[in-house]
């Protein structure tokens, strides 16, 4: 495993001299460590062979990123790996996503193992996918497993390109890949505490404040200790404390998730967060629900705007039928959010041109617009007619 600057310089030279696409994969330690950093990067290129790089020993891989900057990078489920690769200086200008290619080609199972088996006829060993990749030294069997992930990626890419060409979908895939490569990093989530699992049970604003305080306290502890937040305190425990509003740490200790194995200091730390929420003035309590950016939930449409509900029903049926006809998932044909926004606020004069303009404004690709603009225009006119 490449873990020193000298060894990395050799890898950079070898990959710069290699030819053709570069297979790239990264392993994170989700569920074990705080954040989504890469703990292993695997690469393979014709003429350079396969290499495993340790981003702990070599935290800046920008020289490697530049060495393969002009090449097409082949990744499986690219959007999962690109953020952690970007953090260590590796950003592709062109890519081929084998998972997304599989979706567009109509494969029912698009995990890497299933794709390699269905398309190339090889069985990938899948024993170590959920291990703690921050472990050092990494055991030999794990490293062998990780190397296999890039071994066949370029072969898979070539086979999928052929399949997409036969189906007349290669240009669609190219537009999708270009959109992924050009996408800016997502902005930080607003109010991430609202995504706590079980949040739907929390109705009162004071209880929401408890979730917010406990979530924030847990996040700070997790970051300081570099462990996954779920290992510090479970979401279910946070929700229990919010619903119960315990008056002291003794009452808190009786709740599920705060049980016998938790030390007094820990209990006091969580109780302090609960107390902060209990003491907040009414004006500083969180508002229920996030301010809606876009249309209300579709279940409310029938009451609020029956005409919009009718448009949405017609549009969904049309998209479902077309996606089946084209043999690809509906969400890859057009995102459900885009369909909702169009149906809630349609153009004043729904024509293919005005509908295409709205779709483009919501980030739809040219191939998607070409496919869905006609059927969505028709769906918008069902109510008008």
Short mmCIF file of C-alpha atoms in Angstrom, two decimals:
data_model
loop_
_atom_site.label_atom_id
_atom_site.label_comp_id
_atom_site.label_asym_id
_atom_site.label_seq_id
_atom_site.Cartn_x
_atom_site.Cartn_y
_atom_site.Cartn_z
CA UNK A 1 0.00 0.00 0.00
CA UNK A 2 1.33 3.42 -0.99
CA UNK A 3 1.72 5.43 2.22
CA UNK A 4 4.82 7.67 1.76
CA UNK A 5 5.57 10.70 -0.41
CA UNK A 6 8.37 8.82 -2.23
CA UNK A 7 6.12 5.88 -3.10
CA UNK A 8 3.34 8.28 -4.14
CA UNK A 9 5.71 10.09 -6.54
CA UNK A 10 6.35 6.75 -8.29
CA UNK A 11 2.61 6.06 -8.53
CA UNK A 12 1.99 9.54 -9.97
CA UNK A 13 4.66 8.96 -12.66
CA UNK A 14 3.30 5.50 -13.53
CA UNK A 15 -0.30 6.70 -13.84
CA UNK A 16 0.70 9.77 -15.87
CA UNK A 17 2.46 7.43 -18.31
CA UNK A 18 -0.46 4.97 -18.43
CA UNK A 19 -3.10 4.95 -21.17
CA UNK A 20 -6.89 4.89 -21.41
CA UNK A 21 -9.50 5.29 -18.68
CA UNK A 22 -8.62 5.13 -14.97
CA UNK A 23 -10.68 2.93 -12.64
CA UNK A 24 -11.10 4.76 -9.30
CA UNK A 25 -12.69 3.68 -6.01
CA UNK A 26 -12.53 4.91 -2.41
CA UNK A 27 -13.29 3.29 0.93
CA UNK A 28 -14.72 5.31 3.83
CA UNK A 29 -15.31 4.31 7.45
CA UNK A 30 -19.01 5.20 7.65
CA UNK A 31 -20.54 3.97 10.89
CA UNK A 32 -17.13 3.98 12.58
CA UNK A 33 -15.64 7.46 12.14
CA UNK A 34 -16.95 11.02 12.10
CA UNK A 35 -17.47 12.45 8.61
CA UNK A 36 -17.00 10.85 5.21
CA UNK A 37 -13.24 11.02 4.60
CA UNK A 38 -11.47 8.45 2.44
CA UNK A 39 -9.29 5.86 4.20
CA UNK A 40 -8.22 4.02 1.05
CA UNK A 41 -8.12 4.95 -2.63
CA UNK A 42 -7.84 2.24 -5.29
CA UNK A 43 -6.78 2.98 -8.87
CA UNK A 44 -6.06 0.95 -11.98
CA UNK A 45 -4.90 2.00 -15.45
CA UNK A 46 -3.54 0.25 -18.50
CA UNK A 47 0.26 0.43 -18.37
CA UNK A 48 0.29 1.35 -14.65
CA UNK A 49 -1.46 -1.65 -13.09
CA UNK A 50 -3.44 -1.48 -9.83
CA UNK A 51 -2.41 0.55 -6.82
CA UNK A 52 -3.81 1.15 -3.31
CA UNK A 53 -3.07 4.57 -1.78
CA UNK A 54 -3.35 5.38 1.92
CA UNK A 55 -4.82 8.90 2.31
CA UNK A 56 -3.84 8.84 6.01
CA UNK A 57 -0.15 8.61 5.08
CA UNK A 58 -0.62 10.70 1.91
CA UNK A 59 -3.37 13.23 2.70
CA UNK A 60 -2.79 15.36 -0.42
CA UNK A 61 -3.36 13.46 -3.66
CA UNK A 62 -3.70 16.53 -5.89
CA UNK A 63 -0.54 15.56 -7.86
CA UNK A 64 -2.12 12.17 -8.61
CA UNK A 65 -5.40 13.90 -9.51
CA UNK A 66 -3.53 16.14 -11.97
CA UNK A 67 -1.58 13.19 -13.44
CA UNK A 68 -4.87 11.55 -14.49
CA UNK A 69 -6.83 14.80 -14.84
CA UNK A 70 -7.39 14.51 -18.60
CA UNK A 71 -8.33 10.84 -18.53
CA UNK A 72 -11.86 9.49 -18.16
CA UNK A 73 -12.35 8.25 -14.59
CA UNK A 74 -14.46 5.13 -14.21
CA UNK A 75 -16.34 4.97 -10.89
CA UNK A 76 -19.24 2.92 -9.58
CA UNK A 77 -21.88 5.17 -7.94
CA UNK A 78 -19.67 8.23 -8.49
CA UNK A 79 -21.67 10.66 -6.35
CA UNK A 80 -20.86 8.58 -3.25
CA UNK A 81 -17.08 8.76 -3.75
CA UNK A 82 -16.57 12.18 -5.36
CA UNK A 83 -16.95 14.25 -2.14
CA UNK A 84 -14.26 12.32 -0.24
CA UNK A 85 -11.99 12.28 -3.33
CA UNK A 86 -12.44 16.04 -3.73
CA UNK A 87 -11.31 16.52 -0.11
CA UNK A 88 -7.92 14.94 -0.91
CA UNK A 89 -7.40 16.83 -4.16
CA UNK A 90 -8.82 14.42 -6.74
CA UNK A 91 -11.43 15.91 -9.07
CA UNK A 92 -12.28 14.37 -12.47
CA UNK A 93 -13.06 16.44 -15.55
CA UNK A 94 -14.64 13.43 -17.32
CA UNK A 95 -16.17 10.32 -15.84
CA UNK A 96 -18.11 7.15 -16.58
CA UNK A 97 -20.39 5.90 -13.80
CA UNK A 98 -20.98 2.16 -14.16
CA UNK A 99 -23.88 2.14 -11.69
CA UNK A 100 -25.73 4.94 -13.48
CA UNK A 101 -24.97 3.29 -16.83
CA UNK A 102 -26.55 0.10 -15.47
CA UNK A 103 -29.69 2.01 -14.44
CA UNK A 104 -30.02 3.66 -17.85
CA UNK A 105 -29.51 0.30 -19.55
CA UNK A 106 -32.39 -1.17 -17.50
CA UNK A 107 -30.51 -3.57 -15.22
CA UNK A 108 -32.62 -4.59 -12.21
CA UNK A 109 -29.60 -4.95 -9.87
CA UNK A 110 -26.92 -2.29 -10.16
CA UNK A 111 -24.58 -3.05 -7.24
CA UNK A 112 -21.00 -3.61 -8.42
CA UNK A 113 -21.01 -7.34 -7.60
CA UNK A 114 -24.30 -7.95 -9.41
CA UNK A 115 -23.20 -5.91 -12.44
CA UNK A 116 -19.84 -7.66 -12.76
CA UNK A 117 -21.60 -11.02 -12.52
CA UNK A 118 -24.42 -10.19 -14.97
CA UNK A 119 -22.33 -8.35 -17.54
CA UNK A 120 -18.89 -9.98 -17.33
CA UNK A 121 -19.70 -13.35 -15.74
CA UNK A 122 -17.28 -12.98 -12.81
CA UNK A 123 -18.18 -13.32 -9.12
CA UNK A 124 -16.65 -10.60 -6.92
CA UNK A 125 -15.74 -11.50 -3.35
CA UNK A 126 -18.05 -9.38 -1.18
CA UNK A 127 -16.87 -10.21 2.33
CA UNK A 128 -15.43 -6.92 3.57
CA UNK A 129 -17.75 -4.15 2.40
CA UNK A 130 -18.81 -3.04 5.89
CA UNK A 131 -15.45 -3.19 7.69
CA UNK A 132 -13.73 -0.29 9.47
CA UNK A 133 -11.36 1.00 6.76
CA UNK A 134 -9.70 3.38 9.25
CA UNK A 135 -8.05 0.29 10.85
CA UNK A 136 -4.24 0.38 10.61
CA UNK A 137 -2.50 -1.71 9.50
CA UNK A 138 -5.17 -2.88 7.06
CA UNK A 139 -5.34 -6.70 6.96
CA UNK A 140 -4.09 -8.36 3.77
CA UNK A 141 -7.50 -9.96 2.88
CA UNK A 142 -9.15 -6.51 3.04
CA UNK A 143 -6.54 -5.04 0.70
CA UNK A 144 -7.03 -7.89 -1.78
CA UNK A 145 -10.77 -7.33 -1.65
CA UNK A 146 -10.34 -3.58 -2.20
CA UNK A 147 -8.04 -4.13 -5.19
CA UNK A 148 -10.69 -6.33 -6.84
CA UNK A 149 -13.11 -3.39 -6.89
CA UNK A 150 -11.06 -1.67 -9.61
CA UNK A 151 -9.78 -4.81 -11.34
CA UNK A 152 -12.74 -5.15 -13.71
CA UNK A 153 -14.21 -1.63 -13.73
CA UNK A 154 -12.80 -0.65 -17.13
CA UNK A 155 -13.99 -3.96 -18.67
CA UNK A 156 -17.43 -3.31 -17.17
CA UNK A 157 -17.37 0.23 -18.55
CA UNK A 158 -16.59 -1.04 -22.08
CA UNK A 159 -19.35 -3.66 -21.96
CA UNK A 160 -21.89 -1.11 -20.70
CA UNK A 161 -20.90 1.40 -23.36
CA UNK A 162 -21.62 -1.26 -25.97
CA UNK A 163 -24.98 -2.07 -24.35
CA UNK A 164 -25.98 1.61 -24.17
CA UNK A 165 -24.96 2.10 -27.81
CA UNK A 166 -27.18 -0.81 -28.87
CA UNK A 167 -30.10 0.66 -26.90
CA UNK A 168 -29.53 4.13 -28.36
CA UNK A 169 -28.85 5.55 -24.90
CA UNK A 170 -25.12 6.32 -24.97
CA UNK A 171 -25.65 10.06 -25.53
CA UNK A 172 -28.08 10.08 -22.57
CA UNK A 173 -25.42 8.52 -20.37
CA UNK A 174 -22.79 11.02 -21.56
CA UNK A 175 -25.04 13.93 -20.60
CA UNK A 176 -25.63 12.39 -17.16
CA UNK A 177 -21.90 11.84 -16.58
CA UNK A 178 -21.07 15.39 -17.68
CA UNK A 179 -23.68 16.76 -15.25
CA UNK A 180 -22.13 14.80 -12.34
CA UNK A 181 -18.60 15.96 -13.22
CA UNK A 182 -19.73 19.59 -13.48
CA UNK A 183 -21.90 19.64 -10.33
CA UNK A 184 -20.58 21.89 -7.53
CA UNK A 185 -20.21 20.43 -4.03
CA UNK A 186 -23.62 20.36 -2.31
CA UNK A 187 -24.17 23.19 0.20
CA UNK A 188 -24.19 22.22 3.91
CA UNK A 189 -27.58 20.93 5.06
CA UNK A 190 -29.82 23.45 6.79
CA UNK A 191 -30.95 22.24 10.21
CA UNK A 192 -29.40 18.74 9.87
CA UNK A 193 -30.89 17.78 13.26
CA UNK A 194 -34.33 17.66 11.60
CA UNK A 195 -33.20 14.48 9.83
CA UNK A 196 -32.95 12.58 13.13
CA UNK A 197 -34.58 9.18 12.64
CA UNK A 198 -38.00 9.09 14.38
CA UNK A 199 -38.41 12.88 14.15
CA UNK A 200 -42.00 12.42 12.92
CA UNK A 201 -43.02 11.53 16.51
CA UNK A 202 -41.76 14.90 17.81
CA UNK A 203 -44.63 17.37 17.52
CA UNK A 204 -44.11 20.14 20.11
CA UNK A 205 -41.61 22.94 19.65
CA UNK A 206 -40.05 22.45 23.10
CA UNK A 207 -39.44 18.79 22.23
CA UNK A 208 -37.89 19.84 18.91
CA UNK A 209 -35.53 22.10 20.87
CA UNK A 210 -34.42 19.05 22.89
CA UNK A 211 -33.66 17.14 19.68
CA UNK A 212 -31.68 20.12 18.38
CA UNK A 213 -29.64 20.52 21.59
CA UNK A 214 -28.91 16.79 21.97
CA UNK A 215 -28.06 16.42 18.25
CA UNK A 216 -25.64 19.37 18.44
CA UNK A 217 -24.01 18.11 21.67
CA UNK A 218 -23.66 14.61 20.19
CA UNK A 219 -22.14 16.02 16.99
CA UNK A 220 -19.50 17.96 18.94
CA UNK A 221 -18.55 14.85 20.98
CA UNK A 222 -18.44 12.68 17.83
CA UNK A 223 -16.26 15.19 16.00
CA UNK A 224 -13.87 15.54 18.95
CA UNK A 225 -13.53 11.76 19.37
CA UNK A 226 -13.62 11.07 15.61
CA UNK A 227 -16.34 8.44 15.90
CA UNK A 228 -19.65 8.02 14.12
CA UNK A 229 -22.38 10.08 15.92
CA UNK A 230 -24.56 6.96 16.19
CA UNK A 231 -21.86 5.33 18.33
CA UNK A 232 -22.00 8.28 20.76
CA UNK A 233 -25.79 8.36 21.18
CA UNK A 234 -28.51 6.72 19.07
CA UNK A 235 -31.21 8.70 17.26
CA UNK A 236 -33.86 6.68 19.11
CA UNK A 237 -32.43 7.83 22.47
CA UNK A 238 -32.51 11.48 21.36
CA UNK A 239 -36.18 11.17 20.37
CA UNK A 240 -37.05 9.40 23.68
CA UNK A 241 -35.47 12.24 25.67
CA UNK A 242 -37.34 14.83 23.57
CA UNK A 243 -40.70 13.14 24.14
CA UNK A 244 -40.10 12.66 27.90
CA UNK A 245 -38.41 16.00 28.75
CA UNK A 246 -36.69 14.41 31.82
CA UNK A 247 -36.27 16.86 34.74
CA UNK A 248 -32.93 15.40 35.92
CA UNK A 249 -30.22 12.90 34.98
CA UNK A 250 -31.78 10.22 37.22
CA UNK A 251 -34.99 10.38 35.12
CA UNK A 252 -32.88 10.47 31.94
CA UNK A 253 -31.06 7.28 33.01
CA UNK A 254 -34.41 5.45 33.04
CA UNK A 255 -35.02 6.10 29.35
CA UNK A 256 -34.11 3.60 26.59
CA UNK A 257 -30.69 4.37 25.14
CA UNK A 258 -29.38 6.04 28.30
CA UNK A 259 -29.17 2.80 30.27
CA UNK A 260 -26.86 1.14 32.75
CA UNK A 261 -23.65 1.30 30.71
CA UNK A 262 -23.65 5.10 30.54
CA UNK A 263 -21.39 6.88 33.06
CA UNK A 264 -22.59 9.67 35.35
CA UNK A 265 -20.59 12.34 33.51
CA UNK A 266 -22.09 11.33 30.18
CA UNK A 267 -25.61 11.40 31.62
CA UNK A 268 -24.99 14.85 33.07
CA UNK A 269 -23.70 16.08 29.72
CA UNK A 270 -26.89 14.91 27.95
CA UNK A 271 -29.11 16.23 30.74
CA UNK A 272 -27.40 19.63 30.42
CA UNK A 273 -28.48 19.68 26.75
CA UNK A 274 -32.07 18.82 27.76
CA UNK A 275 -31.97 21.57 30.42
CA UNK A 276 -30.77 24.13 27.86
CA UNK A 277 -33.77 23.30 25.68
CA UNK A 278 -36.15 23.45 28.66
CA UNK A 279 -34.84 26.92 29.57
CA UNK A 280 -35.16 28.48 26.10
CA UNK A 281 -37.66 31.33 25.77
CA UNK A 282 -40.62 30.61 23.49
CA UNK A 283 -39.21 32.94 20.80
CA UNK A 284 -36.06 30.80 20.39
CA UNK A 285 -37.80 27.45 19.97
CA UNK A 286 -37.53 25.90 16.50
CA UNK A 287 -40.47 26.29 14.16
CA UNK A 288 -42.35 23.09 13.25
CA UNK A 289 -41.35 21.76 9.83
CA UNK A 290 -38.83 23.31 7.52
CA UNK A 291 -39.86 26.34 5.50
CA UNK A 292 -41.01 24.79 2.25
CA UNK A 293 -38.87 25.44 -0.75
CA UNK A 294 -41.23 24.43 -3.51
CA UNK A 295 -44.67 22.85 -3.58
CA UNK A 296 -46.44 21.34 -0.55
CA UNK A 297 -46.51 17.54 -0.05
CA UNK A 298 -48.65 15.96 -2.84
CA UNK A 299 -51.13 14.47 -0.34
CA UNK A 300 -52.28 18.05 0.44
CA UNK A 301 -52.84 18.99 -3.20
CA UNK A 302 -56.39 17.64 -3.55
CA UNK A 303 -57.58 20.13 -0.87
CA UNK A 304 -55.35 23.08 -1.74
CA UNK A 305 -55.49 22.91 -5.54
CA UNK A 306 -57.57 20.11 -7.12
CA UNK A 307 -56.51 21.17 -10.66
CA UNK A 308 -52.83 20.78 -9.73
CA UNK A 309 -53.60 17.38 -8.18
CA UNK A 310 -55.23 16.29 -11.46
CA UNK A 311 -52.19 17.52 -13.44
CA UNK A 312 -49.81 15.64 -11.15
CA UNK A 313 -51.83 12.43 -11.42
CA UNK A 314 -51.79 12.60 -15.23
CA UNK A 315 -48.09 13.51 -15.32
CA UNK A 316 -47.07 10.67 -12.99
CA UNK A 317 -49.01 8.11 -15.02
CA UNK A 318 -47.41 9.35 -18.25
CA UNK A 319 -43.88 9.27 -16.78
CA UNK A 320 -44.43 5.75 -15.39
CA UNK A 321 -45.60 4.46 -18.77
CA UNK A 322 -42.74 6.11 -20.68
CA UNK A 323 -40.09 4.87 -18.22
CA UNK A 324 -41.40 1.32 -18.60
CA UNK A 325 -41.35 1.70 -22.36
CA UNK A 326 -37.74 2.97 -22.31
CA UNK A 327 -36.73 0.30 -19.75
CA UNK A 328 -35.21 2.59 -17.14
CA UNK A 329 -36.15 3.82 -13.63
CA UNK A 330 -38.62 6.72 -13.50
CA UNK A 331 -36.32 8.85 -11.34
CA UNK A 332 -33.60 8.59 -13.99
CA UNK A 333 -36.02 9.63 -16.72
CA UNK A 334 -37.00 12.76 -14.74
CA UNK A 335 -36.81 13.48 -11.01
CA UNK A 336 -40.15 13.31 -9.14
CA UNK A 337 -39.35 16.73 -7.60
CA UNK A 338 -39.12 18.32 -11.06
CA UNK A 339 -42.48 16.82 -12.06
CA UNK A 340 -44.09 18.14 -8.84
CA UNK A 341 -42.73 21.65 -9.33
CA UNK A 342 -43.89 21.76 -12.95
CA UNK A 343 -47.40 20.57 -12.06
CA UNK A 344 -47.74 22.93 -9.09
CA UNK A 345 -46.62 25.99 -11.07
CA UNK A 346 -47.08 25.23 -14.77
CA UNK A 347 -46.26 27.83 -17.42
CA UNK A 348 -49.20 30.14 -18.25
CA UNK A 349 -49.34 28.70 -21.78
CA UNK A 350 -48.21 25.06 -21.62
CA UNK A 351 -46.43 24.30 -24.91
CA UNK A 352 -43.49 21.98 -25.53
CA UNK A 353 -41.23 25.03 -25.62
CA UNK A 354 -42.45 26.58 -22.34
CA UNK A 355 -42.46 23.19 -20.59
CA UNK A 356 -38.93 22.49 -21.89
CA UNK A 357 -37.82 25.85 -20.46
CA UNK A 358 -39.21 25.03 -17.00
CA UNK A 359 -37.62 21.56 -17.04
CA UNK A 360 -34.27 23.02 -18.05
CA UNK A 361 -34.53 25.58 -15.23
CA UNK A 362 -34.88 22.68 -12.77
CA UNK A 363 -31.71 21.03 -14.11
CA UNK A 364 -33.18 18.44 -16.50
CA UNK A 365 -30.73 17.30 -19.18
CA UNK A 366 -31.45 17.80 -22.90
CA UNK A 367 -32.14 14.08 -23.44
CA UNK A 368 -34.65 14.07 -20.56
CA UNK A 369 -36.41 17.16 -21.92
CA UNK A 370 -36.62 15.62 -25.37
CA UNK A 371 -38.26 12.49 -23.93
CA UNK A 372 -40.66 13.98 -21.36
CA UNK A 373 -41.60 17.48 -22.61
CA UNK A 374 -44.25 16.12 -25.03
CA UNK A 375 -45.97 13.86 -22.47
CA UNK A 376 -45.78 16.43 -19.66
CA UNK A 377 -47.23 19.16 -21.90
CA UNK A 378 -50.14 16.84 -22.61
CA UNK A 379 -50.57 16.10 -18.90
CA UNK A 380 -50.70 19.82 -18.09
CA UNK A 381 -53.43 20.29 -20.71
CA UNK A 382 -55.65 17.48 -19.36
CA UNK A 383 -57.03 19.84 -16.73
CA UNK A 384 -57.18 22.84 -19.07
CA UNK A 385 -59.16 20.76 -21.53
#
